[in-house]
């Protein structure tokens, strides 16, 4: 069986990712626009402003998500700005309206984590994911507002998590994927003690306009090397590699078409003021002459299910769904990728009905090729 198959004309007709689901599995909440760091690659437009989410916004979201949380696993991801810059008291007030069925997650730069925050995480059952890009020298893009390195503060926060025995995930941005780097990074995260690791190749989006074109061979070799490093000591759940191996296994046993969700998860992002941007949190806060401000409504005036029910009527979302169908028809990687993210199309190419982007080359196509290269070049030797 071919590991790839085009949507039409190949040996599999991919049936996933058709339209947008009206039942999300998580929402992203922006408790504040503010971030205490000023990382060079950050996409957020208002990270210097301190605009906090009113409790009324959280109450409206909590009322809408309660039925979804009762019928299955449902997460609220607190993502800023820097969510801990909201302050414990206000963040507690925002969490309070949500019922016990909701899982809370926080994506943090870790610099503000101290004993009091650790006690807060434990008391509220919050799952923590920290952003750190590897050893000290790999974190030069992570700086304070005074342009000083943030690495020592990040490590102090992670040390506090370890002291309290709080399990944590890590998110690592890779600015330049190349051979030699993957082993260094994986060894670092093994030492750090995270349970789950996500690797994001830096993306050109939002206010980050840095070039994200890289030589194909270097990116593929980076991913292949990461598989080798992980297989040598697979103690960490390595998000991208485990998903890719799952896909490859499903192709081999003929179940690959069942792997993608049937519909796109709408990923509602609730901005600090209650406005809702669907599909790509990175679009929140931007406006465009053709597409307007990308919002689909505001939870202070319209319940979230109603906003989701009308989602496909939004011109930019309709255009994106056309782009997903173009991917299904043309791209041999669709069954693995599912059409990737709306924001990458917009920020790289200025519209949504296009297909290939540098992001999908770096993080989908070359990821799959890297895992396959690893398999090809690490065959057991015949005896
Ligand atoms: S986003 Fe890129 S890799 Fe994904 S299906 Fe579309 S063209 Fe293929």
mmCIF file of C-alpha atoms and ligand atoms in Angstrom:
data_model
loop_
_atom_site.group_PDB
_atom_site.id
_atom_site.type_symbol
_atom_site.label_atom_id
_atom_site.label_comp_id
_atom_site.label_asym_id
_atom_site.label_seq_id
_atom_site.Cartn_x
_atom_site.Cartn_y
_atom_site.Cartn_z
ATOM 1 C CA UNK A 1 0.000 0.000 0.000
ATOM 2 C CA UNK A 2 1.207 3.496 -0.745
ATOM 3 C CA UNK A 3 1.780 5.536 2.355
ATOM 4 C CA UNK A 4 0.288 8.536 0.560
ATOM 5 C CA UNK A 5 -2.853 8.704 -1.469
ATOM 6 C CA UNK A 6 -4.473 11.662 -3.157
ATOM 7 C CA UNK A 7 -7.996 12.647 -2.130
ATOM 8 C CA UNK A 8 -9.337 11.721 -5.515
ATOM 9 C CA UNK A 9 -7.520 9.438 -7.901
ATOM 10 C CA UNK A 10 -5.346 7.741 -5.275
ATOM 11 C CA UNK A 11 -6.187 4.513 -3.537
ATOM 12 C CA UNK A 12 -7.888 6.238 -0.585
ATOM 13 C CA UNK A 13 -10.610 8.873 -0.653
ATOM 14 C CA UNK A 14 -9.999 10.907 2.465
ATOM 15 C CA UNK A 15 -13.286 11.438 4.217
ATOM 16 C CA UNK A 16 -12.185 13.427 7.286
ATOM 17 C CA UNK A 17 -12.167 17.183 7.883
ATOM 18 C CA UNK A 18 -15.407 17.945 6.055
ATOM 19 C CA UNK A 19 -16.858 21.211 7.342
ATOM 20 C CA UNK A 20 -16.658 22.584 10.873
ATOM 21 C CA UNK A 21 -17.924 20.778 13.945
ATOM 22 C CA UNK A 22 -20.413 22.612 16.145
ATOM 23 C CA UNK A 23 -19.080 20.728 19.218
ATOM 24 C CA UNK A 24 -15.527 21.830 20.004
ATOM 25 C CA UNK A 25 -13.264 19.748 22.232
ATOM 26 C CA UNK A 26 -11.597 22.814 23.742
ATOM 27 C CA UNK A 27 -11.677 26.584 23.907
ATOM 28 C CA UNK A 28 -8.712 28.933 24.113
ATOM 29 C CA UNK A 29 -9.209 31.782 26.590
ATOM 30 C CA UNK A 30 -7.183 35.002 26.641
ATOM 31 C CA UNK A 31 -7.346 36.181 30.270
ATOM 32 C CA UNK A 32 -5.077 39.120 29.477
ATOM 33 C CA UNK A 33 -3.424 40.563 26.387
ATOM 34 C CA UNK A 34 -0.290 41.326 28.418
ATOM 35 C CA UNK A 35 2.940 39.366 28.325
ATOM 36 C CA UNK A 36 5.852 40.151 30.631
ATOM 37 C CA UNK A 37 8.294 38.906 27.953
ATOM 38 C CA UNK A 38 8.913 40.291 24.474
ATOM 39 C CA UNK A 39 10.166 37.298 22.483
ATOM 40 C CA UNK A 40 11.489 38.122 19.015
ATOM 41 C CA UNK A 41 9.268 35.574 17.275
ATOM 42 C CA UNK A 42 6.012 36.353 19.117
ATOM 43 C CA UNK A 43 2.948 36.806 16.873
ATOM 44 C CA UNK A 44 0.762 38.664 19.397
ATOM 45 C CA UNK A 45 -0.049 42.276 18.445
ATOM 46 C CA UNK A 46 -1.093 43.686 21.859
ATOM 47 C CA UNK A 47 1.280 41.915 24.204
ATOM 48 C CA UNK A 48 2.453 45.227 25.715
ATOM 49 C CA UNK A 49 -1.109 46.208 26.754
ATOM 50 C CA UNK A 50 -2.730 45.040 29.968
ATOM 51 C CA UNK A 51 -6.342 44.370 29.008
ATOM 52 C CA UNK A 52 -7.892 41.812 31.311
ATOM 53 C CA UNK A 53 -10.870 39.606 30.522
ATOM 54 C CA UNK A 54 -13.992 40.599 32.491
ATOM 55 C CA UNK A 55 -15.527 37.810 34.586
ATOM 56 C CA UNK A 56 -18.755 38.194 32.579
ATOM 57 C CA UNK A 57 -16.918 36.783 29.539
ATOM 58 C CA UNK A 58 -15.837 33.686 31.465
ATOM 59 C CA UNK A 59 -19.377 33.235 32.805
ATOM 60 C CA UNK A 60 -20.823 33.342 29.285
ATOM 61 C CA UNK A 61 -18.279 30.805 28.000
ATOM 62 C CA UNK A 62 -18.762 28.529 31.015
ATOM 63 C CA UNK A 63 -22.528 28.422 30.459
ATOM 64 C CA UNK A 64 -22.024 27.461 26.808
ATOM 65 C CA UNK A 65 -19.390 24.755 27.313
ATOM 66 C CA UNK A 66 -21.094 22.988 30.245
ATOM 67 C CA UNK A 67 -23.130 20.576 28.052
ATOM 68 C CA UNK A 68 -20.041 19.697 25.961
ATOM 69 C CA UNK A 69 -18.003 19.057 29.112
ATOM 70 C CA UNK A 70 -20.730 16.792 30.517
ATOM 71 C CA UNK A 71 -20.790 14.665 27.378
ATOM 72 C CA UNK A 72 -17.039 14.122 26.917
ATOM 73 C CA UNK A 73 -13.541 15.360 27.663
ATOM 74 C CA UNK A 74 -13.427 19.138 27.376
ATOM 75 C CA UNK A 75 -10.560 21.552 28.003
ATOM 76 C CA UNK A 76 -10.194 25.245 28.645
ATOM 77 C CA UNK A 77 -6.747 26.434 27.629
ATOM 78 C CA UNK A 78 -5.669 29.688 29.301
ATOM 79 C CA UNK A 79 -3.322 31.292 26.837
ATOM 80 C CA UNK A 80 -2.372 34.959 26.717
ATOM 81 C CA UNK A 81 -0.494 37.119 26.436
ATOM 82 C CA UNK A 82 1.045 35.481 29.435
ATOM 83 C CA UNK A 83 -1.881 34.036 31.401
ATOM 84 C CA UNK A 84 -0.069 34.267 34.744
ATOM 85 C CA UNK A 85 0.312 38.030 34.170
ATOM 86 C CA UNK A 86 -3.445 38.122 34.863
ATOM 87 C CA UNK A 87 -2.678 37.614 38.565
ATOM 88 C CA UNK A 88 -3.926 34.776 40.753
ATOM 89 C CA UNK A 89 -6.948 36.559 42.127
ATOM 90 C CA UNK A 90 -8.381 37.523 38.764
ATOM 91 C CA UNK A 91 -7.503 34.204 37.115
ATOM 92 C CA UNK A 92 -9.291 32.405 39.975
ATOM 93 C CA UNK A 93 -12.353 34.590 39.351
ATOM 94 C CA UNK A 94 -12.266 33.636 35.649
ATOM 95 C CA UNK A 95 -11.930 29.915 36.413
ATOM 96 C CA UNK A 96 -14.688 29.919 39.047
ATOM 97 C CA UNK A 97 -17.694 29.866 36.653
ATOM 98 C CA UNK A 98 -16.533 26.606 35.022
ATOM 99 C CA UNK A 99 -17.904 23.367 36.416
ATOM 100 C CA UNK A 100 -15.951 20.345 37.648
ATOM 101 C CA UNK A 101 -16.208 18.541 34.273
ATOM 102 C CA UNK A 102 -13.874 21.008 32.574
ATOM 103 C CA UNK A 103 -10.098 20.389 32.426
ATOM 104 C CA UNK A 104 -8.029 23.552 32.811
ATOM 105 C CA UNK A 105 -4.693 23.994 31.059
ATOM 106 C CA UNK A 106 -2.297 26.894 31.097
ATOM 107 C CA UNK A 107 0.345 27.684 28.475
ATOM 108 C CA UNK A 108 2.954 29.800 30.236
ATOM 109 C CA UNK A 109 6.420 31.218 29.726
ATOM 110 C CA UNK A 110 7.110 29.936 33.297
ATOM 111 C CA UNK A 111 8.914 33.102 34.396
ATOM 112 C CA UNK A 112 6.266 34.033 36.977
ATOM 113 C CA UNK A 113 5.876 30.553 38.487
ATOM 114 C CA UNK A 114 6.738 30.488 42.179
ATOM 115 C CA UNK A 115 5.520 28.567 45.220
ATOM 116 C CA UNK A 116 2.246 30.502 45.325
ATOM 117 C CA UNK A 117 1.512 29.714 41.667
ATOM 118 C CA UNK A 118 2.351 26.032 42.219
ATOM 119 C CA UNK A 119 -0.143 25.928 45.076
ATOM 120 C CA UNK A 120 -2.667 27.635 42.779
ATOM 121 C CA UNK A 121 -2.134 24.996 40.052
ATOM 122 C CA UNK A 122 -2.610 22.188 42.552
ATOM 123 C CA UNK A 123 -5.681 23.786 44.146
ATOM 124 C CA UNK A 124 -7.392 24.316 40.770
ATOM 125 C CA UNK A 125 -6.198 21.079 39.130
ATOM 126 C CA UNK A 126 -4.536 23.047 36.321
ATOM 127 C CA UNK A 127 -2.324 21.209 33.834
ATOM 128 C CA UNK A 128 0.775 23.208 32.980
ATOM 129 C CA UNK A 129 2.646 23.562 29.719
ATOM 130 C CA UNK A 130 5.793 25.707 29.645
ATOM 131 C CA UNK A 131 7.409 27.393 26.662
ATOM 132 C CA UNK A 132 11.173 26.861 26.523
ATOM 133 C CA UNK A 133 13.311 26.427 23.435
ATOM 134 C CA UNK A 134 16.017 24.093 24.737
ATOM 135 C CA UNK A 135 19.355 24.850 26.427
ATOM 136 C CA UNK A 136 20.311 28.444 27.315
ATOM 137 C CA UNK A 137 21.927 29.239 23.936
ATOM 138 C CA UNK A 138 18.769 28.181 22.092
ATOM 139 C CA UNK A 139 16.669 30.728 24.017
ATOM 140 C CA UNK A 140 18.205 33.951 22.754
ATOM 141 C CA UNK A 141 14.851 34.966 21.216
ATOM 142 C CA UNK A 142 13.207 34.772 24.645
ATOM 143 C CA UNK A 143 13.798 38.110 26.289
ATOM 144 C CA UNK A 144 12.259 40.382 28.887
ATOM 145 C CA UNK A 145 10.722 43.747 28.045
ATOM 146 C CA UNK A 146 14.146 45.209 28.874
ATOM 147 C CA UNK A 147 15.681 42.869 26.209
ATOM 148 C CA UNK A 148 17.477 40.769 28.825
ATOM 149 C CA UNK A 149 17.643 36.964 28.492
ATOM 150 C CA UNK A 150 14.669 35.267 30.156
ATOM 151 C CA UNK A 151 16.239 31.812 30.434
ATOM 152 C CA UNK A 152 17.190 31.917 34.137
ATOM 153 C CA UNK A 153 13.694 33.060 35.073
ATOM 154 C CA UNK A 154 12.156 30.305 32.938
ATOM 155 C CA UNK A 155 14.293 27.693 34.693
ATOM 156 C CA UNK A 156 13.424 29.082 38.127
ATOM 157 C CA UNK A 157 9.747 28.605 37.300
ATOM 158 C CA UNK A 158 10.317 25.060 36.058
ATOM 159 C CA UNK A 159 12.331 24.292 39.208
ATOM 160 C CA UNK A 160 9.331 25.350 41.282
ATOM 161 C CA UNK A 161 7.104 22.935 39.339
ATOM 162 C CA UNK A 162 9.601 20.145 39.971
ATOM 163 C CA UNK A 163 9.814 20.961 43.690
ATOM 164 C CA UNK A 164 6.060 20.619 43.938
ATOM 165 C CA UNK A 165 6.019 17.436 41.854
ATOM 166 C CA UNK A 166 3.707 19.074 39.303
ATOM 167 C CA UNK A 167 3.909 17.224 35.971
ATOM 168 C CA UNK A 168 4.353 19.552 33.016
ATOM 169 C CA UNK A 169 4.490 19.603 29.234
ATOM 170 C CA UNK A 170 6.941 21.670 27.213
ATOM 171 C CA UNK A 171 6.570 23.561 23.963
ATOM 172 C CA UNK A 172 9.759 24.260 22.039
ATOM 173 C CA UNK A 173 10.003 26.674 19.103
ATOM 174 C CA UNK A 174 12.726 25.766 16.614
ATOM 175 C CA UNK A 175 13.863 28.758 14.579
ATOM 176 C CA UNK A 176 16.201 26.847 12.239
ATOM 177 C CA UNK A 177 15.687 23.079 11.998
ATOM 178 C CA UNK A 178 18.907 21.373 10.964
ATOM 179 C CA UNK A 179 20.891 18.174 11.508
ATOM 180 C CA UNK A 180 22.518 17.923 14.933
ATOM 181 C CA UNK A 181 19.896 20.010 16.697
ATOM 182 C CA UNK A 182 17.251 17.353 17.334
ATOM 183 C CA UNK A 183 19.436 15.150 19.547
ATOM 184 C CA UNK A 184 20.595 18.158 21.545
ATOM 185 C CA UNK A 185 17.007 19.273 22.115
ATOM 186 C CA UNK A 186 15.644 15.854 22.982
ATOM 187 C CA UNK A 187 18.445 15.204 25.490
ATOM 188 C CA UNK A 188 17.766 18.593 27.058
ATOM 189 C CA UNK A 189 14.056 17.898 27.512
ATOM 190 C CA UNK A 190 14.793 14.448 28.944
ATOM 191 C CA UNK A 191 16.897 16.200 31.576
ATOM 192 C CA UNK A 192 14.232 18.838 32.154
ATOM 193 C CA UNK A 193 11.740 16.145 33.125
ATOM 194 C CA UNK A 194 8.728 17.136 31.025
ATOM 195 C CA UNK A 195 6.105 14.491 30.325
ATOM 196 C CA UNK A 196 5.024 15.720 26.903
ATOM 197 C CA UNK A 197 7.006 17.679 24.319
ATOM 198 C CA UNK A 198 5.679 19.612 21.349
ATOM 199 C CA UNK A 199 8.068 20.922 18.697
ATOM 200 C CA UNK A 200 6.946 23.944 16.680
ATOM 201 C CA UNK A 201 9.048 25.054 13.759
ATOM 202 C CA UNK A 202 8.828 28.847 13.928
ATOM 203 C CA UNK A 203 5.988 30.226 11.859
ATOM 204 C CA UNK A 204 5.648 33.456 9.927
ATOM 205 C CA UNK A 205 2.441 34.828 11.394
ATOM 206 C CA UNK A 206 0.919 37.751 13.196
ATOM 207 C CA UNK A 207 3.488 40.435 13.824
ATOM 208 C CA UNK A 208 6.353 37.950 13.390
ATOM 209 C CA UNK A 209 7.546 38.438 9.808
ATOM 210 C CA UNK A 210 10.772 36.426 10.038
ATOM 211 C CA UNK A 211 11.504 34.238 7.045
ATOM 212 C CA UNK A 212 10.486 30.609 7.671
ATOM 213 C CA UNK A 213 11.915 29.099 4.494
ATOM 214 C CA UNK A 214 14.460 26.373 5.176
ATOM 215 C CA UNK A 215 16.282 23.851 2.979
ATOM 216 C CA UNK A 216 14.051 20.779 2.598
ATOM 217 C CA UNK A 217 16.890 18.330 3.321
ATOM 218 C CA UNK A 218 17.805 20.096 6.569
ATOM 219 C CA UNK A 219 14.241 20.054 7.885
ATOM 220 C CA UNK A 220 13.666 16.428 6.895
ATOM 221 C CA UNK A 221 16.968 15.433 8.510
ATOM 222 C CA UNK A 222 15.973 17.300 11.690
ATOM 223 C CA UNK A 223 12.761 15.287 12.018
ATOM 224 C CA UNK A 224 14.475 11.985 11.135
ATOM 225 C CA UNK A 225 17.085 12.633 13.806
ATOM 226 C CA UNK A 226 14.386 13.457 16.331
ATOM 227 C CA UNK A 227 12.807 10.031 15.771
ATOM 228 C CA UNK A 228 16.194 8.375 16.393
ATOM 229 C CA UNK A 229 16.741 10.357 19.588
ATOM 230 C CA UNK A 230 13.251 9.553 20.842
ATOM 231 C CA UNK A 231 13.482 5.845 20.014
ATOM 232 C CA UNK A 232 16.734 5.598 21.975
ATOM 233 C CA UNK A 233 14.905 6.729 25.151
ATOM 234 C CA UNK A 234 11.163 7.218 24.607
ATOM 235 C CA UNK A 235 10.332 8.488 28.091
ATOM 236 C CA UNK A 236 8.736 11.688 26.773
ATOM 237 C CA UNK A 237 5.513 11.734 24.788
ATOM 238 C CA UNK A 238 6.756 13.442 21.668
ATOM 239 C CA UNK A 239 3.635 14.939 20.111
ATOM 240 C CA UNK A 240 4.620 15.241 16.451
ATOM 241 C CA UNK A 241 6.539 11.970 16.207
ATOM 242 C CA UNK A 242 3.923 9.852 17.959
ATOM 243 C CA UNK A 243 1.168 11.263 15.737
ATOM 244 C CA UNK A 244 3.234 10.539 12.616
ATOM 245 C CA UNK A 245 3.957 6.974 13.685
ATOM 246 C CA UNK A 246 0.273 6.490 14.427
ATOM 247 C CA UNK A 247 -0.539 7.647 10.909
ATOM 248 C CA UNK A 248 2.087 5.352 9.365
ATOM 249 C CA UNK A 249 0.726 2.395 11.369
ATOM 250 C CA UNK A 250 -2.833 3.186 10.266
ATOM 251 C CA UNK A 251 -1.739 3.294 6.614
ATOM 252 C CA UNK A 252 -0.175 -0.138 7.011
ATOM 253 C CA UNK A 253 -3.282 -1.668 8.565
ATOM 254 C CA UNK A 254 -5.679 0.084 6.193
ATOM 255 C CA UNK A 255 -7.382 2.374 8.720
ATOM 256 C CA UNK A 256 -5.691 5.673 7.816
ATOM 257 C CA UNK A 257 -8.908 7.276 6.605
ATOM 258 C CA UNK A 258 -10.403 6.988 10.086
ATOM 259 C CA UNK A 259 -7.560 8.883 11.738
ATOM 260 C CA UNK A 260 -8.493 12.490 10.965
ATOM 261 C CA UNK A 261 -11.510 13.921 12.802
ATOM 262 C CA UNK A 262 -14.635 13.822 10.636
ATOM 263 C CA UNK A 263 -15.014 17.615 10.907
ATOM 264 C CA UNK A 264 -12.611 20.417 11.742
ATOM 265 C CA UNK A 265 -12.522 21.343 15.410
ATOM 266 C CA UNK A 266 -13.595 25.015 15.486
ATOM 267 C CA UNK A 267 -11.072 25.834 18.275
ATOM 268 C CA UNK A 268 -12.982 28.876 19.536
ATOM 269 C CA UNK A 269 -10.537 31.476 20.809
ATOM 270 C CA UNK A 270 -12.194 33.841 23.234
ATOM 271 C CA UNK A 271 -10.331 37.127 23.215
ATOM 272 C CA UNK A 272 -10.109 39.245 26.354
ATOM 273 C CA UNK A 273 -13.181 41.277 25.295
ATOM 274 C CA UNK A 274 -15.350 38.219 24.572
ATOM 275 C CA UNK A 275 -14.974 38.288 20.791
ATOM 276 C CA UNK A 276 -14.617 34.864 19.190
ATOM 277 C CA UNK A 277 -12.164 33.878 16.473
ATOM 278 C CA UNK A 278 -12.537 30.356 15.133
ATOM 279 C CA UNK A 279 -10.010 27.867 13.761
ATOM 280 C CA UNK A 280 -6.792 29.836 14.318
ATOM 281 C CA UNK A 281 -6.087 31.693 17.585
ATOM 282 C CA UNK A 282 -3.320 33.587 15.781
ATOM 283 C CA UNK A 283 -5.888 35.599 13.791
ATOM 284 C CA UNK A 284 -7.318 37.227 16.923
ATOM 285 C CA UNK A 285 -6.595 40.954 17.044
ATOM 286 C CA UNK A 286 -5.962 41.374 13.299
ATOM 287 C CA UNK A 287 -8.096 43.050 10.647
ATOM 288 C CA UNK A 288 -7.991 42.906 6.884
ATOM 289 C CA UNK A 289 -9.684 45.011 4.213
ATOM 290 C CA UNK A 290 -11.260 41.886 2.653
ATOM 291 C CA UNK A 291 -12.049 39.798 5.728
ATOM 292 C CA UNK A 292 -12.697 42.345 8.474
ATOM 293 C CA UNK A 293 -11.549 41.433 11.978
ATOM 294 C CA UNK A 294 -11.953 37.624 11.603
ATOM 295 C CA UNK A 295 -14.381 37.461 14.535
ATOM 296 C CA UNK A 296 -17.544 35.367 14.346
ATOM 297 C CA UNK A 297 -19.374 37.050 17.219
ATOM 298 C CA UNK A 298 -19.035 37.916 20.890
ATOM 299 C CA UNK A 299 -20.021 35.663 23.783
ATOM 300 C CA UNK A 300 -21.365 38.679 25.696
ATOM 301 C CA UNK A 301 -24.178 39.005 23.147
ATOM 302 C CA UNK A 302 -24.456 35.586 21.465
ATOM 303 C CA UNK A 303 -24.134 32.104 22.996
ATOM 304 C CA UNK A 304 -21.156 30.158 21.682
ATOM 305 C CA UNK A 305 -23.259 27.359 20.085
ATOM 306 C CA UNK A 306 -25.110 29.994 18.060
ATOM 307 C CA UNK A 307 -21.811 31.523 16.942
ATOM 308 C CA UNK A 308 -20.568 28.083 15.871
ATOM 309 C CA UNK A 309 -23.786 27.298 14.014
ATOM 310 C CA UNK A 310 -23.244 30.355 11.809
ATOM 311 C CA UNK A 311 -19.489 29.884 11.377
ATOM 312 C CA UNK A 312 -19.460 28.659 7.787
ATOM 313 C CA UNK A 313 -21.294 31.824 6.695
ATOM 314 C CA UNK A 314 -18.255 33.931 7.454
ATOM 315 C CA UNK A 315 -16.538 34.804 4.131
ATOM 316 C CA UNK A 316 -13.030 34.005 5.318
ATOM 317 C CA UNK A 317 -14.085 30.691 6.852
ATOM 318 C CA UNK A 318 -15.960 29.721 3.672
ATOM 319 C CA UNK A 319 -12.806 30.531 1.717
ATOM 320 C CA UNK A 320 -10.717 28.413 4.109
ATOM 321 C CA UNK A 321 -13.083 25.452 3.756
ATOM 322 C CA UNK A 322 -12.570 25.780 -0.004
ATOM 323 C CA UNK A 323 -8.831 25.664 0.641
ATOM 324 C CA UNK A 324 -9.192 22.473 2.681
ATOM 325 C CA UNK A 325 -11.095 20.907 -0.214
ATOM 326 C CA UNK A 326 -8.330 22.008 -2.598
ATOM 327 C CA UNK A 327 -5.833 20.243 -0.305
ATOM 328 C CA UNK A 328 -8.008 17.123 -0.246
ATOM 329 C CA UNK A 329 -8.114 17.056 -4.040
ATOM 330 C CA UNK A 330 -4.474 17.810 -4.709
ATOM 331 C CA UNK A 331 -2.188 17.027 -1.841
ATOM 332 C CA UNK A 332 -0.825 13.524 -1.243
ATOM 333 C CA UNK A 333 -0.280 14.417 2.420
ATOM 334 C CA UNK A 334 -3.889 15.340 3.173
ATOM 335 C CA UNK A 335 -4.728 12.194 5.163
ATOM 336 C CA UNK A 336 -1.867 13.010 7.503
ATOM 337 C CA UNK A 337 -2.255 16.783 7.630
ATOM 338 C CA UNK A 338 -5.960 17.511 7.201
ATOM 339 C CA UNK A 339 -5.289 20.918 5.631
ATOM 340 C CA UNK A 340 -3.258 22.478 8.477
ATOM 341 C CA UNK A 341 -4.083 25.912 9.844
ATOM 342 C CA UNK A 342 -5.934 28.882 8.451
ATOM 343 C CA UNK A 343 -3.577 31.483 9.949
ATOM 344 C CA UNK A 344 -0.520 30.143 8.117
ATOM 345 C CA UNK A 345 -2.254 30.485 4.761
ATOM 346 C CA UNK A 346 -3.341 34.022 5.534
ATOM 347 C CA UNK A 347 -0.098 35.338 6.987
ATOM 348 C CA UNK A 348 2.108 33.670 4.369
ATOM 349 C CA UNK A 349 -0.023 34.020 1.252
ATOM 350 C CA UNK A 350 -2.685 36.622 2.070
ATOM 351 C CA UNK A 351 -5.700 34.379 1.525
ATOM 352 C CA UNK A 352 -7.299 31.113 2.675
ATOM 353 C CA UNK A 353 -8.110 29.123 -0.461
ATOM 354 C CA UNK A 354 -4.474 28.425 -1.232
ATOM 355 C CA UNK A 355 -2.831 25.131 -0.293
ATOM 356 C CA UNK A 356 0.890 24.654 0.360
ATOM 357 C CA UNK A 357 2.670 26.996 2.772
ATOM 358 C CA UNK A 358 6.140 27.072 4.246
ATOM 359 C CA UNK A 359 4.516 26.040 7.520
ATOM 360 C CA UNK A 360 3.008 22.883 6.063
ATOM 361 C CA UNK A 361 6.261 22.069 4.285
ATOM 362 C CA UNK A 362 8.252 22.413 7.520
ATOM 363 C CA UNK A 363 5.797 20.852 9.940
ATOM 364 C CA UNK A 364 3.714 18.377 7.952
ATOM 365 C CA UNK A 365 5.358 17.296 4.694
ATOM 366 C CA UNK A 366 8.963 17.192 5.937
ATOM 367 C CA UNK A 367 7.903 15.736 9.263
ATOM 368 C CA UNK A 368 6.304 12.764 7.530
ATOM 369 C CA UNK A 369 9.236 12.471 5.119
ATOM 370 C CA UNK A 370 11.675 12.570 8.052
ATOM 371 C CA UNK A 371 9.889 9.774 9.884
ATOM 372 C CA UNK A 372 9.838 7.715 6.680
ATOM 373 C CA UNK A 373 13.540 8.415 6.112
ATOM 374 C CA UNK A 374 14.227 7.211 9.627
ATOM 375 C CA UNK A 375 12.352 3.982 8.832
ATOM 376 C CA UNK A 376 14.131 3.577 5.490
ATOM 377 C CA UNK A 377 17.644 4.098 6.826
ATOM 378 C CA UNK A 378 17.230 2.148 10.031
ATOM 379 C CA UNK A 379 16.097 -1.179 8.619
ATOM 380 C CA UNK A 380 17.359 -4.212 10.552
ATOM 381 C CA UNK A 381 20.414 -5.612 8.699
ATOM 382 C CA UNK A 382 19.920 -9.008 7.073
ATOM 383 C CA UNK A 383 21.866 -11.911 8.561
HETATM 384 S S1 LIG B 1 -1.815 22.162 4.231
HETATM 385 FE FE1 LIG B 1 -0.059 21.564 2.997
HETATM 386 S S2 LIG B 1 0.520 19.474 3.596
HETATM 387 FE FE2 LIG B 1 -1.521 19.948 4.438
HETATM 388 S S3 LIG B 1 -2.929 19.033 2.971
HETATM 389 FE FE3 LIG B 1 -2.653 21.221 2.412
HETATM 390 S S4 LIG B 1 -0.938 21.316 0.951
HETATM 391 FE FE4 LIG B 1 -0.939 19.291 1.954
#
